[in-house]
mmCIF file of C-alpha atoms in Angstrom:
data_model
loop_
_atom_site.group_PDB
_atom_site.id
_atom_site.type_symbol
_atom_site.label_atom_id
_atom_site.label_comp_id
_atom_site.label_asym_id
_atom_site.label_seq_id
_atom_site.Cartn_x
_atom_site.Cartn_y
_atom_site.Cartn_z
ATOM 1 C CA MET A 1 26.122 -3.684 -4.368
ATOM 2 C CA GLY A 2 27.643 -7.071 -3.603
ATOM 3 C CA ARG A 3 29.876 -5.735 -0.830
ATOM 4 C CA THR A 4 30.075 -7.689 2.366
ATOM 5 C CA ILE A 5 29.268 -5.567 5.365
ATOM 6 C CA GLY A 6 29.790 -6.879 8.834
ATOM 7 C CA PRO A 7 32.566 -7.541 11.299
ATOM 8 C CA LYS A 8 35.326 -7.430 8.693
ATOM 9 C CA GLY A 9 34.141 -4.382 6.850
ATOM 10 C CA PHE A 10 32.668 -2.637 9.829
ATOM 11 C CA HIS A 11 34.071 0.755 10.709
ATOM 12 C CA LEU A 12 34.339 1.843 14.280
ATOM 13 C CA LYS A 13 34.009 5.551 14.707
ATOM 14 C CA GLU A 14 37.320 7.062 15.652
ATOM 15 C CA LYS A 15 37.890 10.622 16.635
ATOM 16 C CA GLY A 16 37.357 12.699 13.528
ATOM 17 C CA GLN A 17 36.443 9.727 11.397
ATOM 18 C CA VAL A 18 33.107 10.336 9.786
ATOM 19 C CA MET A 19 31.374 8.746 6.823
ATOM 20 C CA ASP A 20 29.440 10.321 4.036
ATOM 21 C CA VAL A 21 25.725 9.607 3.863
ATOM 22 C CA GLU A 22 25.990 6.871 1.269
ATOM 23 C CA GLU A 23 28.603 5.020 3.323
ATOM 24 C CA LEU A 24 26.551 5.449 6.498
ATOM 25 C CA LEU A 25 23.509 4.005 4.760
ATOM 26 C CA ARG A 26 25.561 1.183 3.287
ATOM 27 C CA GLN A 27 26.995 0.229 6.651
ATOM 28 C CA ASN A 28 23.540 0.431 8.187
ATOM 29 C CA ARG A 29 22.355 -3.093 7.530
ATOM 30 C CA SER A 30 19.670 -4.922 9.490
ATOM 31 C CA PHE A 31 21.858 -6.952 11.801
ATOM 32 C CA ARG A 32 20.287 -9.804 13.709
ATOM 33 C CA ARG A 33 23.299 -11.349 15.437
ATOM 34 C CA PHE A 34 25.495 -9.456 17.826
ATOM 35 C CA TYR A 35 28.419 -9.827 20.213
ATOM 36 C CA GLU A 36 26.040 -9.895 23.150
ATOM 37 C CA ASP A 37 28.821 -9.565 25.727
ATOM 38 C CA ARG A 38 29.817 -6.206 24.358
ATOM 39 C CA ARG A 39 27.227 -4.335 26.381
ATOM 40 C CA LEU A 40 25.739 -0.963 25.638
ATOM 41 C CA ASP A 41 25.656 1.592 28.378
ATOM 42 C CA ARG A 42 22.730 3.844 29.051
ATOM 43 C CA ALA A 43 24.716 6.944 28.040
ATOM 44 C CA THR A 44 25.215 5.588 24.517
ATOM 45 C CA LEU A 45 21.525 4.851 24.109
ATOM 46 C CA LEU A 46 20.644 8.278 25.511
ATOM 47 C CA ASP A 47 22.967 9.824 22.925
ATOM 48 C CA LEU A 48 21.018 8.049 20.201
ATOM 49 C CA VAL A 49 17.687 9.168 21.633
ATOM 50 C CA GLY A 50 19.119 12.686 21.793
ATOM 51 C CA LEU A 51 19.561 12.600 18.011
ATOM 52 C CA THR A 52 15.797 12.326 17.587
ATOM 53 C CA ARG A 53 15.444 15.857 18.966
ATOM 54 C CA LEU A 54 17.090 17.049 15.752
ATOM 55 C CA CYS A 55 14.592 15.220 13.529
ATOM 56 C CA PRO A 56 11.605 16.644 11.696
ATOM 57 C CA SER A 57 8.193 15.813 13.147
ATOM 58 C CA ALA A 58 4.766 16.248 11.524
ATOM 59 C CA ALA A 59 3.490 19.713 12.514
ATOM 60 C CA ASN A 60 6.394 19.691 15.008
ATOM 61 C CA ARG A 61 4.201 17.888 17.551
ATOM 62 C CA GLN A 62 7.008 15.473 18.557
ATOM 63 C CA PRO A 63 4.656 12.854 19.975
ATOM 64 C CA LEU A 64 7.308 10.123 20.226
ATOM 65 C CA LYS A 65 8.772 8.959 23.506
ATOM 66 C CA TYR A 66 11.502 6.412 24.172
ATOM 67 C CA ARG A 67 12.046 3.547 26.575
ATOM 68 C CA ILE A 68 15.589 2.263 26.859
ATOM 69 C CA ALA A 69 16.521 -1.286 27.907
ATOM 70 C CA CYS A 70 20.162 -2.233 28.356
ATOM 71 C CA SER A 71 20.602 -4.142 31.601
ATOM 72 C CA ARG A 72 21.059 -7.907 31.195
ATOM 73 C CA GLU A 73 17.805 -8.446 33.021
ATOM 74 C CA ASP A 74 15.833 -6.083 30.784
ATOM 75 C CA THR A 75 17.307 -7.305 27.508
ATOM 76 C CA ALA A 76 16.521 -10.905 28.461
ATOM 77 C CA LEU A 77 12.918 -9.972 29.262
ATOM 78 C CA VAL A 78 12.519 -8.000 26.080
ATOM 79 C CA PHE A 79 14.030 -10.592 23.769
ATOM 80 C CA SER A 80 11.309 -13.142 24.421
ATOM 81 C CA HIS A 81 8.636 -10.706 23.213
ATOM 82 C CA LEU A 82 10.109 -10.071 19.774
ATOM 83 C CA ARG A 83 9.702 -12.096 16.606
ATOM 84 C CA TRP A 84 12.713 -12.244 14.341
ATOM 85 C CA ALA A 85 13.233 -12.397 10.594
ATOM 86 C CA SER A 86 9.991 -13.903 9.356
ATOM 87 C CA ALA A 87 11.610 -14.692 6.007
ATOM 88 C CA LEU A 88 14.074 -17.090 7.623
ATOM 89 C CA LYS A 89 11.660 -19.961 8.223
ATOM 90 C CA ASP A 90 14.155 -22.249 9.938
ATOM 91 C CA TRP A 91 15.593 -19.617 12.240
ATOM 92 C CA ASP A 92 14.006 -18.546 15.519
ATOM 93 C CA GLY A 93 16.218 -15.566 16.090
ATOM 94 C CA PRO A 94 19.670 -15.128 17.578
ATOM 95 C CA VAL A 95 20.918 -17.687 20.085
ATOM 96 C CA GLU A 96 22.121 -16.751 23.541
ATOM 97 C CA GLY A 97 25.406 -14.904 23.247
ATOM 98 C CA GLU A 98 24.365 -13.365 19.917
ATOM 99 C CA ARG A 99 21.386 -11.368 21.086
ATOM 100 C CA PRO A 100 21.083 -7.571 21.145
ATOM 101 C CA ALA A 101 22.851 -5.793 23.982
ATOM 102 C CA GLY A 102 20.277 -3.020 24.133
ATOM 103 C CA TYR A 103 16.961 -1.764 22.851
ATOM 104 C CA ILE A 104 15.290 1.532 22.259
ATOM 105 C CA PHE A 105 11.515 1.276 22.088
ATOM 106 C CA ILE A 106 9.789 3.979 20.099
ATOM 107 C CA LEU A 107 6.508 4.848 21.773
ATOM 108 C CA GLY A 108 3.680 7.105 20.647
ATOM 109 C CA ASP A 109 2.291 9.408 23.307
ATOM 110 C CA THR A 110 -1.447 9.348 22.676
ATOM 111 C CA ARG A 111 -1.917 12.480 24.786
ATOM 112 C CA ILE A 112 0.019 14.389 22.128
ATOM 113 C CA ALA A 113 -1.189 12.717 18.938
ATOM 114 C CA THR A 114 -3.384 9.858 17.825
ATOM 115 C CA SER A 115 -1.517 9.046 14.640
ATOM 116 C CA PHE A 116 2.224 9.135 14.398
ATOM 117 C CA ASN A 117 2.640 9.661 10.707
ATOM 118 C CA VAL A 118 6.125 9.210 9.301
ATOM 119 C CA ASP A 119 7.821 10.231 12.543
ATOM 120 C CA PRO A 120 8.736 6.701 13.715
ATOM 121 C CA GLY A 121 10.595 5.867 10.489
ATOM 122 C CA ILE A 122 12.455 9.169 10.586
ATOM 123 C CA VAL A 123 13.711 8.763 14.137
ATOM 124 C CA ALA A 124 14.434 5.046 13.774
ATOM 125 C CA GLN A 125 16.655 5.591 10.752
ATOM 126 C CA SER A 126 18.378 8.552 12.417
ATOM 127 C CA MET A 127 19.198 6.531 15.517
ATOM 128 C CA LEU A 128 20.460 3.640 13.401
ATOM 129 C CA LEU A 129 22.801 5.946 11.495
ATOM 130 C CA GLY A 130 24.064 7.321 14.790
ATOM 131 C CA ALA A 131 24.622 3.726 15.898
ATOM 132 C CA VAL A 132 26.627 2.928 12.752
ATOM 133 C CA GLU A 133 28.905 5.859 13.458
ATOM 134 C CA ARG A 134 29.538 4.458 16.941
ATOM 135 C CA GLY A 135 30.514 1.026 15.610
ATOM 136 C CA LEU A 136 27.137 -0.411 16.448
ATOM 137 C CA GLY A 137 24.374 -1.842 14.356
ATOM 138 C CA GLY A 138 20.756 -2.679 14.772
ATOM 139 C CA CYS A 139 17.534 -4.004 13.468
ATOM 140 C CA LEU A 140 14.041 -2.522 13.453
ATOM 141 C CA ILE A 141 11.432 -4.912 14.773
ATOM 142 C CA GLY A 142 7.722 -4.272 14.493
ATOM 143 C CA SER A 143 6.577 -7.773 15.351
ATOM 144 C CA ILE A 144 6.268 -7.421 19.092
ATOM 145 C CA ASP A 145 4.113 -9.076 21.718
ATOM 146 C CA ARG A 146 3.010 -5.665 22.912
ATOM 147 C CA ASP A 147 0.952 -6.790 25.882
ATOM 148 C CA LYS A 148 3.798 -8.742 27.408
ATOM 149 C CA LEU A 149 6.355 -6.069 26.678
ATOM 150 C CA ARG A 150 4.104 -3.428 28.232
ATOM 151 C CA ARG A 151 3.705 -5.543 31.335
ATOM 152 C CA ASP A 152 7.388 -6.431 31.736
ATOM 153 C CA LEU A 153 8.710 -2.919 31.151
ATOM 154 C CA ALA A 154 5.787 -1.261 32.962
ATOM 155 C CA ILE A 155 4.929 0.924 29.976
ATOM 156 C CA ASP A 156 1.882 3.055 30.683
ATOM 157 C CA ASP A 157 -1.259 2.475 28.606
ATOM 158 C CA ARG A 158 -1.122 5.962 27.224
ATOM 159 C CA PHE A 159 1.917 5.024 25.127
ATOM 160 C CA ALA A 160 1.437 3.065 21.925
ATOM 161 C CA ILE A 161 4.342 0.669 21.387
ATOM 162 C CA LEU A 162 5.359 1.434 17.822
ATOM 163 C CA LEU A 163 8.735 -0.075 17.064
ATOM 164 C CA ALA A 164 11.760 -1.728 18.646
ATOM 165 C CA VAL A 165 15.293 -0.758 17.703
ATOM 166 C CA ALA A 166 17.511 -3.697 18.675
ATOM 167 C CA LEU A 167 21.167 -2.726 19.015
ATOM 168 C CA GLY A 168 24.593 -4.180 19.593
ATOM 169 C CA VAL A 169 28.000 -4.753 18.064
ATOM 170 C CA PRO A 170 27.048 -6.649 14.901
ATOM 171 C CA LYS A 171 28.266 -10.151 14.209
ATOM 172 C CA ASP A 172 26.340 -10.698 10.965
ATOM 173 C CA ASN A 173 27.801 -10.597 7.478
ATOM 174 C CA VAL A 174 25.319 -8.862 5.211
ATOM 175 C CA VAL A 175 25.573 -8.584 1.434
ATOM 176 C CA LEU A 176 23.426 -6.278 -0.672
ATOM 177 C CA GLU A 177 22.564 -7.657 -4.096
ATOM 178 C CA ASP A 178 20.626 -6.494 -7.125
ATOM 179 C CA MET A 179 17.207 -8.140 -7.146
ATOM 180 C CA GLN A 180 16.739 -10.443 -10.109
ATOM 181 C CA ASP A 181 12.971 -10.888 -9.935
ATOM 182 C CA PRO A 182 10.513 -8.250 -8.592
ATOM 183 C CA ASP A 183 8.743 -10.880 -6.490
ATOM 184 C CA ALA A 184 11.887 -12.379 -4.978
ATOM 185 C CA PHE A 185 12.392 -9.825 -2.226
ATOM 186 C CA ASP A 186 13.001 -12.285 0.595
ATOM 187 C CA TYR A 187 16.402 -12.039 2.225
ATOM 188 C CA TRP A 188 18.157 -15.359 2.769
ATOM 189 C CA ARG A 189 21.125 -16.856 4.520
ATOM 190 C CA ASP A 190 23.643 -19.086 2.811
ATOM 191 C CA ALA A 191 25.449 -22.169 4.170
ATOM 192 C CA ASN A 192 28.255 -19.940 5.457
ATOM 193 C CA GLY A 193 25.817 -17.837 7.425
ATOM 194 C CA VAL A 194 26.147 -14.842 5.100
ATOM 195 C CA HIS A 195 22.912 -12.868 4.966
ATOM 196 C CA HIS A 196 21.874 -11.874 1.413
ATOM 197 C CA VAL A 197 19.551 -8.928 0.814
ATOM 198 C CA PRO A 198 18.179 -8.357 -2.699
ATOM 199 C CA LYS A 199 17.434 -4.722 -3.519
ATOM 200 C CA ARG A 200 15.265 -3.473 -6.369
ATOM 201 C CA PRO A 201 17.250 -1.756 -9.123
ATOM 202 C CA LEU A 202 16.910 2.015 -9.467
ATOM 203 C CA SER A 203 15.080 1.603 -12.768
ATOM 204 C CA GLU A 204 12.354 -0.362 -10.994
ATOM 205 C CA VAL A 205 11.711 2.179 -8.246
ATOM 206 C CA LEU A 206 11.387 5.153 -10.572
ATOM 207 C CA VAL A 207 7.947 6.031 -11.889
ATOM 208 C CA MET B 1 20.152 24.326 20.575
ATOM 209 C CA GLY B 2 19.758 27.974 19.731
ATOM 210 C CA ARG B 3 22.074 27.827 16.717
ATOM 211 C CA THR B 4 20.960 29.508 13.540
ATOM 212 C CA ILE B 5 21.012 27.169 10.598
ATOM 213 C CA GLY B 6 20.495 28.477 7.137
ATOM 214 C CA PRO B 7 22.342 30.363 4.439
ATOM 215 C CA LYS B 8 25.041 31.641 6.774
ATOM 216 C CA GLY B 9 25.696 28.427 8.603
ATOM 217 C CA PHE B 10 24.959 26.152 5.714
ATOM 218 C CA HIS B 11 27.733 23.835 4.621
ATOM 219 C CA LEU B 12 28.142 22.948 1.008
ATOM 220 C CA LYS B 13 29.617 19.534 0.535
ATOM 221 C CA GLU B 14 33.124 19.792 -0.805
ATOM 222 C CA LYS B 15 35.226 16.912 -1.941
ATOM 223 C CA GLY B 16 36.072 14.921 1.146
ATOM 224 C CA GLN B 17 34.087 17.134 3.463
ATOM 225 C CA VAL B 18 31.646 15.057 5.393
ATOM 226 C CA MET B 19 29.665 15.686 8.536
ATOM 227 C CA ASP B 20 29.028 13.436 11.468
ATOM 228 C CA VAL B 21 25.475 12.256 12.031
ATOM 229 C CA GLU B 22 24.642 14.848 14.654
ATOM 230 C CA GLU B 23 25.794 17.669 12.402
ATOM 231 C CA LEU B 24 23.891 16.215 9.430
ATOM 232 C CA LEU B 25 20.737 16.044 11.506
ATOM 233 C CA ARG B 26 21.279 19.549 12.845
ATOM 234 C CA GLN B 27 21.714 20.999 9.351
ATOM 235 C CA ASN B 28 18.659 19.100 8.175
ATOM 236 C CA ARG B 29 15.985 21.631 9.045
ATOM 237 C CA SER B 30 12.570 21.865 7.412
ATOM 238 C CA PHE B 31 13.251 24.631 4.943
ATOM 239 C CA ARG B 32 10.294 26.319 3.291
ATOM 240 C CA ARG B 33 11.995 29.075 1.300
ATOM 241 C CA PHE B 34 14.573 28.427 -1.347
ATOM 242 C CA TYR B 35 16.687 30.099 -4.005
ATOM 243 C CA GLU B 36 14.292 28.944 -6.681
ATOM 244 C CA ASP B 37 16.606 29.927 -9.524
ATOM 245 C CA ARG B 38 19.239 27.500 -8.351
ATOM 246 C CA ARG B 39 17.698 24.569 -10.161
ATOM 247 C CA LEU B 40 18.132 20.907 -9.349
ATOM 248 C CA ASP B 41 19.034 18.569 -12.135
ATOM 249 C CA ARG B 42 17.534 15.162 -12.589
ATOM 250 C CA ALA B 43 20.860 13.452 -11.854
ATOM 251 C CA THR B 44 20.988 14.971 -8.357
ATOM 252 C CA LEU B 45 17.467 13.824 -7.567
ATOM 253 C CA LEU B 46 18.238 10.370 -8.949
ATOM 254 C CA ASP B 47 21.257 10.223 -6.658
ATOM 255 C CA LEU B 48 18.975 10.906 -3.715
ATOM 256 C CA VAL B 49 16.488 8.261 -4.827
ATOM 257 C CA GLY B 50 19.427 5.880 -5.214
ATOM 258 C CA LEU B 51 20.148 6.281 -1.498
ATOM 259 C CA THR B 52 16.793 4.692 -0.696
ATOM 260 C CA ARG B 53 18.080 1.406 -2.115
ATOM 261 C CA LEU B 54 20.408 1.249 0.886
ATOM 262 C CA CYS B 55 17.578 1.691 3.389
ATOM 263 C CA PRO B 56 15.859 -0.958 5.471
ATOM 264 C CA SER B 57 12.353 -1.938 4.405
ATOM 265 C CA ALA B 58 9.753 -3.934 6.344
ATOM 266 C CA ALA B 59 10.247 -7.616 5.400
ATOM 267 C CA ASN B 60 12.493 -6.229 2.640
ATOM 268 C CA ARG B 61 9.449 -5.802 0.363
ATOM 269 C CA GLN B 62 10.604 -2.360 -0.850
ATOM 270 C CA PRO B 63 7.146 -1.250 -1.946
ATOM 271 C CA LEU B 64 8.084 2.411 -2.393
ATOM 272 C CA LYS B 65 8.450 4.045 -5.771
ATOM 273 C CA TYR B 66 9.518 7.589 -6.640
ATOM 274 C CA ARG B 67 8.354 10.272 -9.015
ATOM 275 C CA ILE B 68 10.770 13.120 -9.626
ATOM 276 C CA ALA B 69 9.741 16.640 -10.674
ATOM 277 C CA CYS B 70 12.401 19.226 -11.454
ATOM 278 C CA SER B 71 11.515 21.027 -14.688
ATOM 279 C CA ARG B 72 10.136 24.544 -14.208
ATOM 280 C CA GLU B 73 6.880 23.389 -15.697
ATOM 281 C CA ASP B 74 6.525 20.414 -13.349
ATOM 282 C CA THR B 75 7.542 22.280 -10.203
ATOM 283 C CA ALA B 76 5.007 25.027 -10.971
ATOM 284 C CA LEU B 77 2.263 22.432 -11.439
ATOM 285 C CA VAL B 78 3.198 20.595 -8.275
ATOM 286 C CA PHE B 79 3.475 23.670 -6.072
ATOM 287 C CA SER B 80 -0.196 24.559 -6.373
ATOM 288 C CA HIS B 81 -1.200 21.158 -4.965
ATOM 289 C CA LEU B 82 0.733 21.410 -1.704
ATOM 290 C CA ARG B 83 -0.294 23.078 1.535
ATOM 291 C CA TRP B 84 2.484 24.723 3.490
ATOM 292 C CA ALA B 85 3.232 25.220 7.170
ATOM 293 C CA SER B 86 -0.187 24.996 8.771
ATOM 294 C CA ALA B 87 1.183 26.557 11.962
ATOM 295 C CA LEU B 88 1.996 29.812 10.159
ATOM 296 C CA LYS B 89 -1.558 31.129 9.895
ATOM 297 C CA ASP B 90 -0.684 34.295 8.009
ATOM 298 C CA TRP B 91 1.621 32.650 5.489
ATOM 299 C CA ASP B 92 0.418 30.855 2.367
ATOM 300 C CA GLY B 93 3.721 29.299 1.485
ATOM 301 C CA PRO B 94 6.781 30.538 -0.354
ATOM 302 C CA VAL B 95 6.372 33.328 -2.921
ATOM 303 C CA GLU B 96 7.530 32.992 -6.500
ATOM 304 C CA GLY B 97 11.304 32.986 -6.586
ATOM 305 C CA GLU B 98 11.473 31.225 -3.209
ATOM 306 C CA ARG B 99 9.745 27.999 -4.111
ATOM 307 C CA PRO B 100 11.320 24.549 -4.249
ATOM 308 C CA ALA B 101 13.427 23.766 -7.298
ATOM 309 C CA GLY B 102 12.551 20.095 -7.253
ATOM 310 C CA TYR B 103 10.407 17.417 -5.673
ATOM 311 C CA ILE B 104 10.622 13.738 -4.998
ATOM 312 C CA PHE B 105 7.233 12.130 -4.434
ATOM 313 C CA ILE B 106 7.252 8.991 -2.355
ATOM 314 C CA LEU B 107 4.659 6.584 -3.713
ATOM 315 C CA GLY B 108 3.419 3.263 -2.369
ATOM 316 C CA ASP B 109 3.079 0.513 -4.918
ATOM 317 C CA THR B 110 -0.140 -1.237 -3.911
ATOM 318 C CA ARG B 111 0.774 -4.265 -6.040
ATOM 319 C CA ILE B 112 3.648 -4.917 -3.644
ATOM 320 C CA ALA B 113 2.107 -3.956 -0.304
ATOM 321 C CA THR B 114 -1.078 -2.499 1.098
ATOM 322 C CA SER B 115 0.483 -0.795 4.091
ATOM 323 C CA PHE B 116 3.795 0.948 3.944
ATOM 324 C CA ASN B 117 4.791 0.796 7.559
ATOM 325 C CA VAL B 118 7.734 2.915 8.616
ATOM 326 C CA ASP B 119 9.363 2.778 5.195
ATOM 327 C CA PRO B 120 8.316 6.280 4.028
ATOM 328 C CA GLY B 121 9.850 7.990 7.062
ATOM 329 C CA ILE B 122 13.068 6.008 6.689
ATOM 330 C CA VAL B 123 13.604 6.878 3.037
ATOM 331 C CA ALA B 124 12.448 10.485 3.429
ATOM 332 C CA GLN B 125 14.952 11.172 6.187
ATOM 333 C CA SER B 126 17.715 9.376 4.290
ATOM 334 C CA MET B 127 17.136 11.462 1.171
ATOM 335 C CA LEU B 128 17.025 14.655 3.231
ATOM 336 C CA LEU B 129 20.374 13.823 4.837
ATOM 337 C CA GLY B 130 21.800 13.156 1.391
ATOM 338 C CA ALA B 131 20.438 16.532 0.317
ATOM 339 C CA VAL B 132 22.097 18.294 3.265
ATOM 340 C CA GLU B 133 25.420 16.822 2.267
ATOM 341 C CA ARG B 134 24.948 18.266 -1.224
ATOM 342 C CA GLY B 135 24.271 21.777 0.083
ATOM 343 C CA LEU B 136 20.543 21.359 -0.369
ATOM 344 C CA GLY B 137 17.658 21.315 2.031
ATOM 345 C CA GLY B 138 14.073 20.278 1.991
ATOM 346 C CA CYS B 139 10.764 19.901 3.655
ATOM 347 C CA LEU B 140 8.452 16.919 3.976
ATOM 348 C CA ILE B 141 4.892 17.696 2.993
ATOM 349 C CA GLY B 142 2.008 15.344 3.638
ATOM 350 C CA SER B 143 -0.772 17.819 3.006
ATOM 351 C CA ILE B 144 -1.236 17.256 -0.709
ATOM 352 C CA ASP B 145 -4.183 17.583 -3.060
ATOM 353 C CA ARG B 146 -3.613 14.043 -4.213
ATOM 354 C CA ASP B 147 -6.236 13.944 -6.933
ATOM 355 C CA LYS B 148 -4.871 16.978 -8.695
ATOM 356 C CA LEU B 149 -1.280 15.900 -8.288
ATOM 357 C CA ARG B 150 -2.103 12.471 -9.676
ATOM 358 C CA ARG B 151 -3.803 14.035 -12.670
ATOM 359 C CA ASP B 152 -1.071 16.585 -13.409
ATOM 360 C CA LEU B 153 1.837 14.175 -13.056
ATOM 361 C CA ALA B 154 -0.071 11.265 -14.609
ATOM 362 C CA ILE B 155 0.549 9.020 -11.597
ATOM 363 C CA ASP B 156 -1.137 5.654 -12.048
ATOM 364 C CA ASP B 157 -3.925 4.698 -9.643
ATOM 365 C CA ARG B 158 -1.975 1.742 -8.375
ATOM 366 C CA PHE B 159 0.419 4.103 -6.583
ATOM 367 C CA ALA B 160 -0.628 5.673 -3.296
ATOM 368 C CA ILE B 161 0.783 9.192 -3.005
ATOM 369 C CA LEU B 162 2.406 9.115 0.417
ATOM 370 C CA LEU B 163 4.675 12.096 0.882
ATOM 371 C CA ALA B 164 6.330 14.966 -0.968
ATOM 372 C CA VAL B 165 9.968 15.864 -0.415
ATOM 373 C CA ALA B 166 10.360 19.486 -1.530
ATOM 374 C CA LEU B 167 13.972 20.399 -2.255
ATOM 375 C CA GLY B 168 16.175 23.313 -3.146
ATOM 376 C CA VAL B 169 19.005 25.524 -1.948
ATOM 377 C CA PRO B 170 17.571 26.801 1.333
ATOM 378 C CA LYS B 171 17.009 30.475 1.996
ATOM 379 C CA ASP B 172 15.407 30.107 5.433
ATOM 380 C CA ASN B 173 17.084 30.823 8.728
ATOM 381 C CA VAL B 174 16.002 28.166 11.210
ATOM 382 C CA VAL B 175 16.734 28.145 14.940
ATOM 383 C CA LEU B 176 16.210 25.133 17.194
ATOM 384 C CA GLU B 177 15.137 26.009 20.710
ATOM 385 C CA ASP B 178 14.337 24.124 23.894
ATOM 386 C CA MET B 179 10.583 23.904 24.310
ATOM 387 C CA GLN B 180 9.356 25.777 27.362
ATOM 388 C CA ASP B 181 5.841 24.330 27.579
ATOM 389 C CA PRO B 182 4.852 20.789 26.435
ATOM 390 C CA ASP B 183 1.829 22.182 24.602
ATOM 391 C CA ALA B 184 3.677 24.980 22.809
ATOM 392 C CA PHE B 185 5.059 22.918 19.954
ATOM 393 C CA ASP B 186 4.111 25.293 17.140
ATOM 394 C CA TYR B 187 7.018 26.680 15.177
ATOM 395 C CA TRP B 188 6.873 30.424 14.531
ATOM 396 C CA ARG B 189 8.557 33.128 12.538
ATOM 397 C CA ASP B 190 9.818 36.357 14.044
ATOM 398 C CA ALA B 191 9.754 39.880 12.597
ATOM 399 C CA ASN B 192 13.123 39.269 10.961
ATOM 400 C CA GLY B 193 11.845 36.179 9.198
ATOM 401 C CA VAL B 194 13.827 33.792 11.402
ATOM 402 C CA HIS B 195 11.997 30.490 11.804
ATOM 403 C CA HIS B 196 11.935 29.212 15.423
ATOM 404 C CA VAL B 197 11.405 25.523 16.173
ATOM 405 C CA PRO B 198 10.852 24.452 19.789
ATOM 406 C CA LYS B 199 12.054 20.926 20.599
ATOM 407 C CA ARG B 200 11.069 18.868 23.616
ATOM 408 C CA PRO B 201 13.914 18.387 26.114
ATOM 409 C CA LEU B 202 15.498 14.951 26.379
ATOM 410 C CA SER B 203 14.048 14.500 29.859
ATOM 411 C CA GLU B 204 10.543 14.844 28.433
ATOM 412 C CA VAL B 205 10.922 12.238 25.681
ATOM 413 C CA LEU B 206 12.328 9.544 27.956
ATOM 414 C CA VAL B 207 9.918 7.145 29.609
#
């Protein structure tokens, strides 16, 4: 804990350079500010979606579908329908120039299943780890104006909008810290813009 | 697709040997038969639980707790409360000698949150990937006789029993295949005991 993870410590994937699982997870912080001009191409996002085909799915139904947004027009539309970092009361989300360069929306196909179980978490985390390996980072966002997003991206009614994976080259500095008080789980940002994330100690999560 | 993953193709983690994310995900099959005599020690399972501290959590609440079971007595108790592989109609689950050598139960602490969002899927997948790296494999099981499990493991009422992660050294051969028919998602086992898992093509999961 206590390591700064962000632009300075961030590893770009080079040929043959891979991380072990702990390092992947450590690098995989929830980033909320990005180098917006470093755009993501559709092929990269398709690669990440492709990883979900290797994930477990309840009863192997695979009811999840994906909508990609990476053009400047689409990402601008999408951004206005997301709510960011509820714990940061005096922050309305990333300013222009620091917004995500792409999104993958995780949708639930209601023709295949009516409940989506733990599948969305599984695929979201898998795509994020794939992003880390590619020198990218992201943030999962569940607080979405679904009606407006559905309208603007023309998402059919048969798909439940489950989760947004916002992606880009991260600009945030994120520090993991041991939580001092079980009720003080809010993340916070210091005067230098460093984002602090308290994590419960192992002893507290074991029953 | 079409690669056999199991004892033959299974990579044990050696010092400095790490896999990229795609390979991790590919090795991470849902294994349902294990070398039961190759026991898991508590330290290994604690390591896996430790990985969850590096995972994202909705609003950073971290409401998930973990109950480990790895003694022969506990794993025998636990086994009888799980239902295995509903798609394999003529199979009641692994026989003695092929059962999991350990379990991690993912619990929801209802004092911290009342809904657990995508957190269980995130931590389950992260622990499974950590298991793969250690030469282990597992299976997520949601079909649990929760009352009996709660009684036998003395799990307090304030914890919702969300998901079981069954673990061990895998004995199954698992093949991923491209799905030929959108409705034919059931996995199946052939006469040689090879487990076949059809996966939807990328074109089908993109909206």
